PDB file of C-alpha atoms in Angstrom:
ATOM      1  CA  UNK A   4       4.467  14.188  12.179  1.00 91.00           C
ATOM      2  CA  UNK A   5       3.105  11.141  12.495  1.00 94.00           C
ATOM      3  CA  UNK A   6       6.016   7.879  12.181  1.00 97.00           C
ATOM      4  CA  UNK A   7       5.111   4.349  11.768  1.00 97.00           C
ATOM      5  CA  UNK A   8       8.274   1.827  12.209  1.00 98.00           C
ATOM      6  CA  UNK A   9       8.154  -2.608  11.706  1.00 98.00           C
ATOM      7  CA  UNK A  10      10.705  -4.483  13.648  1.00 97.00           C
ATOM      8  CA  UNK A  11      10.405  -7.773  14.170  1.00 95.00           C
ATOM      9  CA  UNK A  12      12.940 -10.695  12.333  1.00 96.00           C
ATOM     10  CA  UNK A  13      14.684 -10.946   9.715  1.00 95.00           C
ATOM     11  CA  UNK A  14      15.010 -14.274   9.105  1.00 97.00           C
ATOM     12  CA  UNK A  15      12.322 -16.863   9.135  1.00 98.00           C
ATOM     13  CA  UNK A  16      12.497 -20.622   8.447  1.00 97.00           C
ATOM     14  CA  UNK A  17       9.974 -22.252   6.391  1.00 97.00           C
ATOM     15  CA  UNK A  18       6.759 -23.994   8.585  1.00 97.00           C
ATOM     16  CA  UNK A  19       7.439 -21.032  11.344  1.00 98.00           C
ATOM     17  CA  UNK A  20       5.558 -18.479  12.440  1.00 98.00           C
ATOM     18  CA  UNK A  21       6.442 -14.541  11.184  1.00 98.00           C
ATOM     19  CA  UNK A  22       5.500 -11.912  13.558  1.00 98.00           C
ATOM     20  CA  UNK A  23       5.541  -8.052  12.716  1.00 98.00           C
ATOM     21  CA  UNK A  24       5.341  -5.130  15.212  1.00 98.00           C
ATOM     22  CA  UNK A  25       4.665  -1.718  14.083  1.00 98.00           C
ATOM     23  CA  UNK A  26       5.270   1.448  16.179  1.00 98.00           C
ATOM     24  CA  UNK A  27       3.277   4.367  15.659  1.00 96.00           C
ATOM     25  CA  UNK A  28       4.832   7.355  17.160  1.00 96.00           C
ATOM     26  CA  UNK A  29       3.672  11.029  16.789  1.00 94.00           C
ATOM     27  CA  UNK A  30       0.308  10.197  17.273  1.00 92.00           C
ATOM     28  CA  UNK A  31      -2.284   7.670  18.923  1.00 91.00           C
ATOM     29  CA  UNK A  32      -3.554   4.644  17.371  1.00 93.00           C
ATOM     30  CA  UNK A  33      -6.887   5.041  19.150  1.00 88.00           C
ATOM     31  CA  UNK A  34      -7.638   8.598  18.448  1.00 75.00           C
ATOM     32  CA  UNK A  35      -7.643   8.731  14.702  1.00 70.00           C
ATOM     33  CA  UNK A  36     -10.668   6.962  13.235  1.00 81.00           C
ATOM     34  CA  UNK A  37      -8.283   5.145  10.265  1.00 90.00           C
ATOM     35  CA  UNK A  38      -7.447   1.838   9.540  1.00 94.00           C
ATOM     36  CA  UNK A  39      -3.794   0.310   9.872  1.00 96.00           C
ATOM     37  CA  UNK A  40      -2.652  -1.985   7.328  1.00 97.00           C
ATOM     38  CA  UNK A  41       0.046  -4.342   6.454  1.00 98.00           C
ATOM     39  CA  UNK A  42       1.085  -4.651   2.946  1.00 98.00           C
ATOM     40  CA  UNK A  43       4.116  -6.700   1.278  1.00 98.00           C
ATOM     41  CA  UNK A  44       6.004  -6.627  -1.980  1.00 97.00           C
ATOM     42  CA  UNK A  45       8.174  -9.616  -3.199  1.00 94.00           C
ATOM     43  CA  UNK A  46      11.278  -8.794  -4.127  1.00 87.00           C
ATOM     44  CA  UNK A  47      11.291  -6.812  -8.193  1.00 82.00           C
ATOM     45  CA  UNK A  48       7.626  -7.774  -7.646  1.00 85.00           C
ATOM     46  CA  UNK A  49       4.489  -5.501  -6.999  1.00 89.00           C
ATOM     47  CA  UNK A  50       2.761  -4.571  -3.827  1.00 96.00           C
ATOM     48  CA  UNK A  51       0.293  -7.176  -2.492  1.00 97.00           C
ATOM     49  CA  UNK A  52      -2.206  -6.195   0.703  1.00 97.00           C
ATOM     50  CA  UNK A  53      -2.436  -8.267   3.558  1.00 98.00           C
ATOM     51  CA  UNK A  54      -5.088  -6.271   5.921  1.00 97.00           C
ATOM     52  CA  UNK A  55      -5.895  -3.840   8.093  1.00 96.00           C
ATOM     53  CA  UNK A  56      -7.189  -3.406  11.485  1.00 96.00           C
ATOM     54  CA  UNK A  57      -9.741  -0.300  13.215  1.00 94.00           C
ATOM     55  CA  UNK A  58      -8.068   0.645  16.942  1.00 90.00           C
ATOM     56  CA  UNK A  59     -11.268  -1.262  18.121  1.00 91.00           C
ATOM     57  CA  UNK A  60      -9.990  -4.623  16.858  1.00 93.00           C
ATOM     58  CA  UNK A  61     -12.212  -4.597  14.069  1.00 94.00           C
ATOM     59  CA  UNK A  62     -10.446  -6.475  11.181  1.00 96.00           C
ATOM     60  CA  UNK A  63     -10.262  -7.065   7.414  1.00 96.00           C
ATOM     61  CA  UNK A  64      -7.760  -9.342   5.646  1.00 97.00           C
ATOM     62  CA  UNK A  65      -6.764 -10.263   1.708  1.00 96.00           C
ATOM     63  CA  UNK A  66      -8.819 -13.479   1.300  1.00 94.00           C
ATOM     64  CA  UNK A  67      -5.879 -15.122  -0.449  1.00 94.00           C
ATOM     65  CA  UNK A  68      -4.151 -14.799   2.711  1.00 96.00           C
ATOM     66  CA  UNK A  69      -7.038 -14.970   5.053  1.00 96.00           C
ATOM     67  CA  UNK A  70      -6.243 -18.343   6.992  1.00 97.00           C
ATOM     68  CA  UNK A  71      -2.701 -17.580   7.805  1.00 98.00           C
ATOM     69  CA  UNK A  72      -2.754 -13.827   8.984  1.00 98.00           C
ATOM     70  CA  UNK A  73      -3.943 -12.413  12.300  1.00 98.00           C
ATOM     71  CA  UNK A  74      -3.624  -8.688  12.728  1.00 98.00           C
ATOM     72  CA  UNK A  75      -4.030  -7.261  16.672  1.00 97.00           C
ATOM     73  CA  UNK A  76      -3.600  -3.898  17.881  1.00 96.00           C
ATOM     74  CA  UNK A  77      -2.195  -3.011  21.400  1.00 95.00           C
ATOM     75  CA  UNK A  78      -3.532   0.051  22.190  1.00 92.00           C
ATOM     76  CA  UNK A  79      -1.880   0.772  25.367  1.00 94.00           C
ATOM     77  CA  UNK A  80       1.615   0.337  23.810  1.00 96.00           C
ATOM     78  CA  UNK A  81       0.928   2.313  20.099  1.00 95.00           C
ATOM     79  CA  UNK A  82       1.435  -0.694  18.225  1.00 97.00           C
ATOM     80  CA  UNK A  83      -0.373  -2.994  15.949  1.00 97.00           C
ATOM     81  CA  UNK A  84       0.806  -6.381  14.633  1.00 98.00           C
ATOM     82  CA  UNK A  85       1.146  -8.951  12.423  1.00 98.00           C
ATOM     83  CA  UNK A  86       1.259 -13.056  12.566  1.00 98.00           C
ATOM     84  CA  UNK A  87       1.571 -14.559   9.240  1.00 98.00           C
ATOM     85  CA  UNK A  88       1.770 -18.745   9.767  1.00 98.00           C
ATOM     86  CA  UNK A  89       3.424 -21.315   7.609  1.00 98.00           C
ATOM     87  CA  UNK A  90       5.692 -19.563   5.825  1.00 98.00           C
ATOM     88  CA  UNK A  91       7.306 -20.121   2.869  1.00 97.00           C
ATOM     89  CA  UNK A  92       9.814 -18.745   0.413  1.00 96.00           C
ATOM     90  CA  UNK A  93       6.782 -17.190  -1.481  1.00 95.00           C
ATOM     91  CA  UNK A  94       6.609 -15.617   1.545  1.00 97.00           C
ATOM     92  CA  UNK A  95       9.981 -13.259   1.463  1.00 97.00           C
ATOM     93  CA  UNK A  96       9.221  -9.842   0.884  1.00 98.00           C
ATOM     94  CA  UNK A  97       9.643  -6.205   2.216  1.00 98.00           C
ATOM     95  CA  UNK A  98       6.721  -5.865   4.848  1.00 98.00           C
ATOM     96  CA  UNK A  99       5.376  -2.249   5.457  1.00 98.00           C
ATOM     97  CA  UNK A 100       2.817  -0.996   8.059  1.00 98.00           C
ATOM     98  CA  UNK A 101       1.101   1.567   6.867  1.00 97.00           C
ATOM     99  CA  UNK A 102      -2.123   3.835   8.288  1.00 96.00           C
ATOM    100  CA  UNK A 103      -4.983   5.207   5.316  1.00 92.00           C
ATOM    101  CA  UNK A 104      -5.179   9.109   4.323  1.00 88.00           C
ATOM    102  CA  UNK A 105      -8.970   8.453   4.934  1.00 85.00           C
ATOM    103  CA  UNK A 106     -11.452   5.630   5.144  1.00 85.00           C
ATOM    104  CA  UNK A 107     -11.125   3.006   2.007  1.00 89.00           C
ATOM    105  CA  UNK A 108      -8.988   5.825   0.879  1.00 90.00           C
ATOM    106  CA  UNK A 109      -5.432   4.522   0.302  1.00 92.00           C
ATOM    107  CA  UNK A 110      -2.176   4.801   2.614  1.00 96.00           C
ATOM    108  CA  UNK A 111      -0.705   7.904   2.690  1.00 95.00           C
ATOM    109  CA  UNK A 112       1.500   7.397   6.286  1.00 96.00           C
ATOM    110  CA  UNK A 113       4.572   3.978   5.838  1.00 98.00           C
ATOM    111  CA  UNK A 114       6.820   2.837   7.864  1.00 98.00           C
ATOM    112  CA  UNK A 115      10.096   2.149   5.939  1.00 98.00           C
ATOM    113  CA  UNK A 116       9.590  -1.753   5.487  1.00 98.00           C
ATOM    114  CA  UNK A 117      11.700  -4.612   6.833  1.00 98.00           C
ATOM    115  CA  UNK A 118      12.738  -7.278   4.558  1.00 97.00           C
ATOM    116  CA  UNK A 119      11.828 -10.789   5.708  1.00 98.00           C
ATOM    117  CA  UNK A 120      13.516 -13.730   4.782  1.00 97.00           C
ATOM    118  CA  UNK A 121      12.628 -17.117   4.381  1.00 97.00           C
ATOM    119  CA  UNK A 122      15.401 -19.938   4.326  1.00 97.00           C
ATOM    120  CA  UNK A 123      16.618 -22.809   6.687  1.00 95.00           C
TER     121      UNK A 123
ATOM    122  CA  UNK B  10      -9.095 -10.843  -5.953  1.00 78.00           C
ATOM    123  CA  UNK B  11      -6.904 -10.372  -8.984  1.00 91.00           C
ATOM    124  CA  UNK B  12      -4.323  -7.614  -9.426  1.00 95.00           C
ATOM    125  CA  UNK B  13      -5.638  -4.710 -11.592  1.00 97.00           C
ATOM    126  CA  UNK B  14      -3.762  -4.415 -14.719  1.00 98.00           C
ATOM    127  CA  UNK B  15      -0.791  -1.888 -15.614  1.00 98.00           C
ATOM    128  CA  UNK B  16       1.066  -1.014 -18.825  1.00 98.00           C
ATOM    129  CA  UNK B  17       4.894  -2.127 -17.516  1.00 97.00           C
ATOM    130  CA  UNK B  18       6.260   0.578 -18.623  1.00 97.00           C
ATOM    131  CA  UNK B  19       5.683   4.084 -19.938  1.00 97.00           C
ATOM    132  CA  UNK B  20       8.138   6.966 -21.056  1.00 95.00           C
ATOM    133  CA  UNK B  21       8.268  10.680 -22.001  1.00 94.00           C
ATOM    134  CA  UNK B  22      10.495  13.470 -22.888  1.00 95.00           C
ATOM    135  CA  UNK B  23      11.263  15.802 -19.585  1.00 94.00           C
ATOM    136  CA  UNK B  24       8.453  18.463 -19.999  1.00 95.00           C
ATOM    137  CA  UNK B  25       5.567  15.993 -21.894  1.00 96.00           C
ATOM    138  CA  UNK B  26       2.852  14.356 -20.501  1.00 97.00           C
ATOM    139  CA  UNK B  27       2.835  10.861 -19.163  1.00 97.00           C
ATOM    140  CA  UNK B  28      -0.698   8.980 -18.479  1.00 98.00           C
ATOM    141  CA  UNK B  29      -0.484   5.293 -16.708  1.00 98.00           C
ATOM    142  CA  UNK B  30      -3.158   3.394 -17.242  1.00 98.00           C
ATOM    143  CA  UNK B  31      -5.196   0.907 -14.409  1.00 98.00           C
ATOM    144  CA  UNK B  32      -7.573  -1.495 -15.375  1.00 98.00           C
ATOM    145  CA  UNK B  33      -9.647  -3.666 -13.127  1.00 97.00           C
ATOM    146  CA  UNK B  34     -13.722  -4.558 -12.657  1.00 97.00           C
ATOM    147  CA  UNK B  35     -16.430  -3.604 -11.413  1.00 96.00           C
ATOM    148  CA  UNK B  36     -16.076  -5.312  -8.259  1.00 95.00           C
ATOM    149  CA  UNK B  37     -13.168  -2.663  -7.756  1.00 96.00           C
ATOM    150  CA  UNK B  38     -12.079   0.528  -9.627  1.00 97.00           C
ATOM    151  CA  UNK B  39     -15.670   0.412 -10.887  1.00 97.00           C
ATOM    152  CA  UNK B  40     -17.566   0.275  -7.788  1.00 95.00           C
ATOM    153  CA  UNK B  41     -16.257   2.237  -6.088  1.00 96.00           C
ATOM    154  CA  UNK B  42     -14.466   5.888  -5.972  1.00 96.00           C
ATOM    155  CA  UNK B  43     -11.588   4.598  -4.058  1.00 96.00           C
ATOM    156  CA  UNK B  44      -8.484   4.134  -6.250  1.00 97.00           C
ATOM    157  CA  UNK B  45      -5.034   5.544  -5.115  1.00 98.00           C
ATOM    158  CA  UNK B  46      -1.908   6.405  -6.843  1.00 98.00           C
ATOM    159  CA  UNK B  47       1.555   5.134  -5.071  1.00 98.00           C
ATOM    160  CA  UNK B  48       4.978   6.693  -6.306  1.00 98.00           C
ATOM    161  CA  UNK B  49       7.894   4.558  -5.001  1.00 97.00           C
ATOM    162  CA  UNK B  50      11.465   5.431  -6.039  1.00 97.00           C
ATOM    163  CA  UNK B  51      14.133   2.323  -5.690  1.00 95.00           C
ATOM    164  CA  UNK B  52      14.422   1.344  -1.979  1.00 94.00           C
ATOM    165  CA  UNK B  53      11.990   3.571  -0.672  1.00 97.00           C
ATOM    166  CA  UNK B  54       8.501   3.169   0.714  1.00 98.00           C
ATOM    167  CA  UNK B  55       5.826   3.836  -1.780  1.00 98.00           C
ATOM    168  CA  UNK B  56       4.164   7.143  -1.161  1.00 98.00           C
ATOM    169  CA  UNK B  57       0.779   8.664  -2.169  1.00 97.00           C
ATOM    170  CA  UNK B  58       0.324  10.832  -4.678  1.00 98.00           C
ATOM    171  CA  UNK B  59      -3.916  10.665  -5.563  1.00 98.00           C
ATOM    172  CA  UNK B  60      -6.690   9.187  -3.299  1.00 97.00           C
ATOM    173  CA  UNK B  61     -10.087   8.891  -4.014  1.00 97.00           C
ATOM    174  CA  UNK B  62      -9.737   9.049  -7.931  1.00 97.00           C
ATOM    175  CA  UNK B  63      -8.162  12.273  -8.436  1.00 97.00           C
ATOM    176  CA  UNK B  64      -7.476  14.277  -5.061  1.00 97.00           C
ATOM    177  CA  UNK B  65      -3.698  14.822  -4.166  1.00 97.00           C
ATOM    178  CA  UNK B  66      -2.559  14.860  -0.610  1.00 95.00           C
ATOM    179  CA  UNK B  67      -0.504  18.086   0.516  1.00 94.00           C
ATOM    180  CA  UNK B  68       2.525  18.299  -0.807  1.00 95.00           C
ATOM    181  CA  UNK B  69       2.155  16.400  -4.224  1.00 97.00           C
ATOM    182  CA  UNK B  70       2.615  18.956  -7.538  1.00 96.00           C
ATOM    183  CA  UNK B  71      -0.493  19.416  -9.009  1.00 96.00           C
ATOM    184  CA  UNK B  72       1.527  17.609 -12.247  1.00 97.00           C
ATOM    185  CA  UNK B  73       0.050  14.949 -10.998  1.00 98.00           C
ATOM    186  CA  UNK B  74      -3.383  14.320 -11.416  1.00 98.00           C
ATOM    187  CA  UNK B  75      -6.008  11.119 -11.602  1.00 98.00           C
ATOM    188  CA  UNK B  76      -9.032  10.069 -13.647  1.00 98.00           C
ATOM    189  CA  UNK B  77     -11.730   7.454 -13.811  1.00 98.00           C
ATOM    190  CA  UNK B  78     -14.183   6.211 -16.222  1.00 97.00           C
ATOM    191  CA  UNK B  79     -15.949   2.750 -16.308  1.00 97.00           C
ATOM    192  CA  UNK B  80     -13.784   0.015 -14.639  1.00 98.00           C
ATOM    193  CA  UNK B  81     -10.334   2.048 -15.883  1.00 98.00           C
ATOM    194  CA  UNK B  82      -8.487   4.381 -14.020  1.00 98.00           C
ATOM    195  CA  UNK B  83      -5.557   6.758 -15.056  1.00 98.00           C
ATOM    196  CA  UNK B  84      -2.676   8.918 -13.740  1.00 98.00           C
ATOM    197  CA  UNK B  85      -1.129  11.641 -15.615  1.00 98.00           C
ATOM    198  CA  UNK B  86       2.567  13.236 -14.544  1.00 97.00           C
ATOM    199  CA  UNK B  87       1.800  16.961 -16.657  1.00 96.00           C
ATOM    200  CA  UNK B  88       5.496  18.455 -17.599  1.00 95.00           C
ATOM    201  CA  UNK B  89       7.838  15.197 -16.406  1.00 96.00           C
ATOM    202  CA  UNK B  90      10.988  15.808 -14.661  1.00 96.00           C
ATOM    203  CA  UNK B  91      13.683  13.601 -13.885  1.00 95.00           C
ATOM    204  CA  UNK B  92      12.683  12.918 -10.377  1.00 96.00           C
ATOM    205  CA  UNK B  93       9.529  11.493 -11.649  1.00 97.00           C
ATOM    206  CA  UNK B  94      11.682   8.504 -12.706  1.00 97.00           C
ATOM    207  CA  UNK B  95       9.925   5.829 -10.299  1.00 97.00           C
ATOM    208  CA  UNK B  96       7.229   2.788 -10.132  1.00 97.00           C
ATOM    209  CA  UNK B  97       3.904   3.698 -10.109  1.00 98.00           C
ATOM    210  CA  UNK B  98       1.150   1.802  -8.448  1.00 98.00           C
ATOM    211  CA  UNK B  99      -2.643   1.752  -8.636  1.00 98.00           C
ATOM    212  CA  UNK B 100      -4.776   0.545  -5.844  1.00 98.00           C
ATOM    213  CA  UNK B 101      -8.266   0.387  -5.308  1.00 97.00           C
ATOM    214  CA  UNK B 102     -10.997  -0.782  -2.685  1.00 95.00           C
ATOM    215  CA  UNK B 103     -12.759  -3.642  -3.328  1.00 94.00           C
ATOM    216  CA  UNK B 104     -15.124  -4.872  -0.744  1.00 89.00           C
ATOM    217  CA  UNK B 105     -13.180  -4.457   2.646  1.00 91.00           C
ATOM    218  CA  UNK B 106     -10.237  -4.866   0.893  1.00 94.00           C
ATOM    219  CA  UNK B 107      -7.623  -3.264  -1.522  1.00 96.00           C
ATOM    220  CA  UNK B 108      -6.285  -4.447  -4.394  1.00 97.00           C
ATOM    221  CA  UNK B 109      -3.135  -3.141  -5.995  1.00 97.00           C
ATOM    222  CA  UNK B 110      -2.124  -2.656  -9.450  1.00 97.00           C
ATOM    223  CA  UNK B 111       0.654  -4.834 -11.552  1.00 97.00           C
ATOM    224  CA  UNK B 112       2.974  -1.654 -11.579  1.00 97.00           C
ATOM    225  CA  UNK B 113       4.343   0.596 -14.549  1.00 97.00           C
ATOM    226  CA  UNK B 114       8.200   2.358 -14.238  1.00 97.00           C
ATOM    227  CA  UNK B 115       8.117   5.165 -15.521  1.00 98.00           C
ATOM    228  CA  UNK B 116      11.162   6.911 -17.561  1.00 96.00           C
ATOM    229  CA  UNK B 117      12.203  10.061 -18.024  1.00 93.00           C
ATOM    230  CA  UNK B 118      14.079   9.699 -21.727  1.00 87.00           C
TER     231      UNK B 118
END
């Protein structure tokens, strides 16, 4: 059964730099032709998609949030992650990683999420 | 890339029908046959329940089931239960992208 898990901080201070690691286990990231995304949800707010990335590098992000994400994959370790730069409180949210069902076809594997913070 | 648009709430009796509604354009739920349905219970990742318009992954109850027509999509839970209770979410792809829907909770009165 494929298992996707985030770790990464809790707690980030406003101007700084978030960075997101997902896990995959139960599988390999570079043997299923699907894309792995990132998507966030504000707290008592909706779900909001930040992008996704092929095993090849090959990547696609929200435009609203297009110049301060960067989504890489690290093949050799089963992980893919996520940089999101100058954060702010607008910014704290429950981040999942999440892999599609089938191309442009929705998410059907999550990790749990990880809440992230933003405060001095 | 706006959010596509959801009643916020919707309720039945246990046993009725339930249909959420999921309007967004044609550069999204209309061009394409890519919308999604997320269930997501309180704390808990959202899960899938209908991809590609109206197929259900293994596993879902075949209560559930999605529709389509113009730039509007729709989810109906057939005979609610009580563990139905949840948020429901639309998505759709849009042009190397998704976008997701406002959200509806649905009750079980």
């Amino acid at each position: 059964q494929l298992q996707l898990q985030e770790s990464g901080p809790g707690l980030v201070k406003p101007s700084e730099t978030l960075s997101l690691t997902c896990t995959v286990s139960g599988g390999s990231i570079s043997s299923s032709s699907y894309y792995w995304g990132w998507i966030r949800q504000s707290p008592g707010r909706g779900l909001e998609w930040i992008g996704s990335i092929y095993y090849s590098g090959t990547t696609h992000y929200n435009p609203s949030l297009k110049s301060r994400v960067t989504i890489s994959v690290e093949t050799s370790k089963n992980q893919f992650s996520l940089k999101l730069t100058s954060m702010t409180a607008a910014d704290t949210a429950v981040y999942y990683c999440a892999r599609e069902v089938g191309n442009r076809s929705g998410y059907s594997y999550w990790g749990q999420g990880t809440l992230v913070t933003v405060s001095s | 890339q706006s959010a596509l648009t959801q009643p916020p709430s919707a309720s039945g009796s246990p046993g009725q029908s339930v249909t959420i509604s999921c309007t967004g354009t044609s550069s999204d739920i209309g061009g394409y046959n890519y919308v999604s349905w997320y269930q997501q219970h309180p704390g808990k990742a959202p899960k899938l329940m209908i991809y590609e318009v109206s197929k259900r992954p293994s596993g879902v109850p075949d209560r559930f089931s999605g529709s389509k027509s113009g730039n509007t999509a729709s989810l109906t839970v057939s005979g609610l239960q009580a563990e139905d209770e949840a948020d429901y979410y639309c998505s759709s792809y849009a042009d190397s992208s998704y976008v997701f829907g406002t959200g509806t909770k649905v009750s079980a009165l």
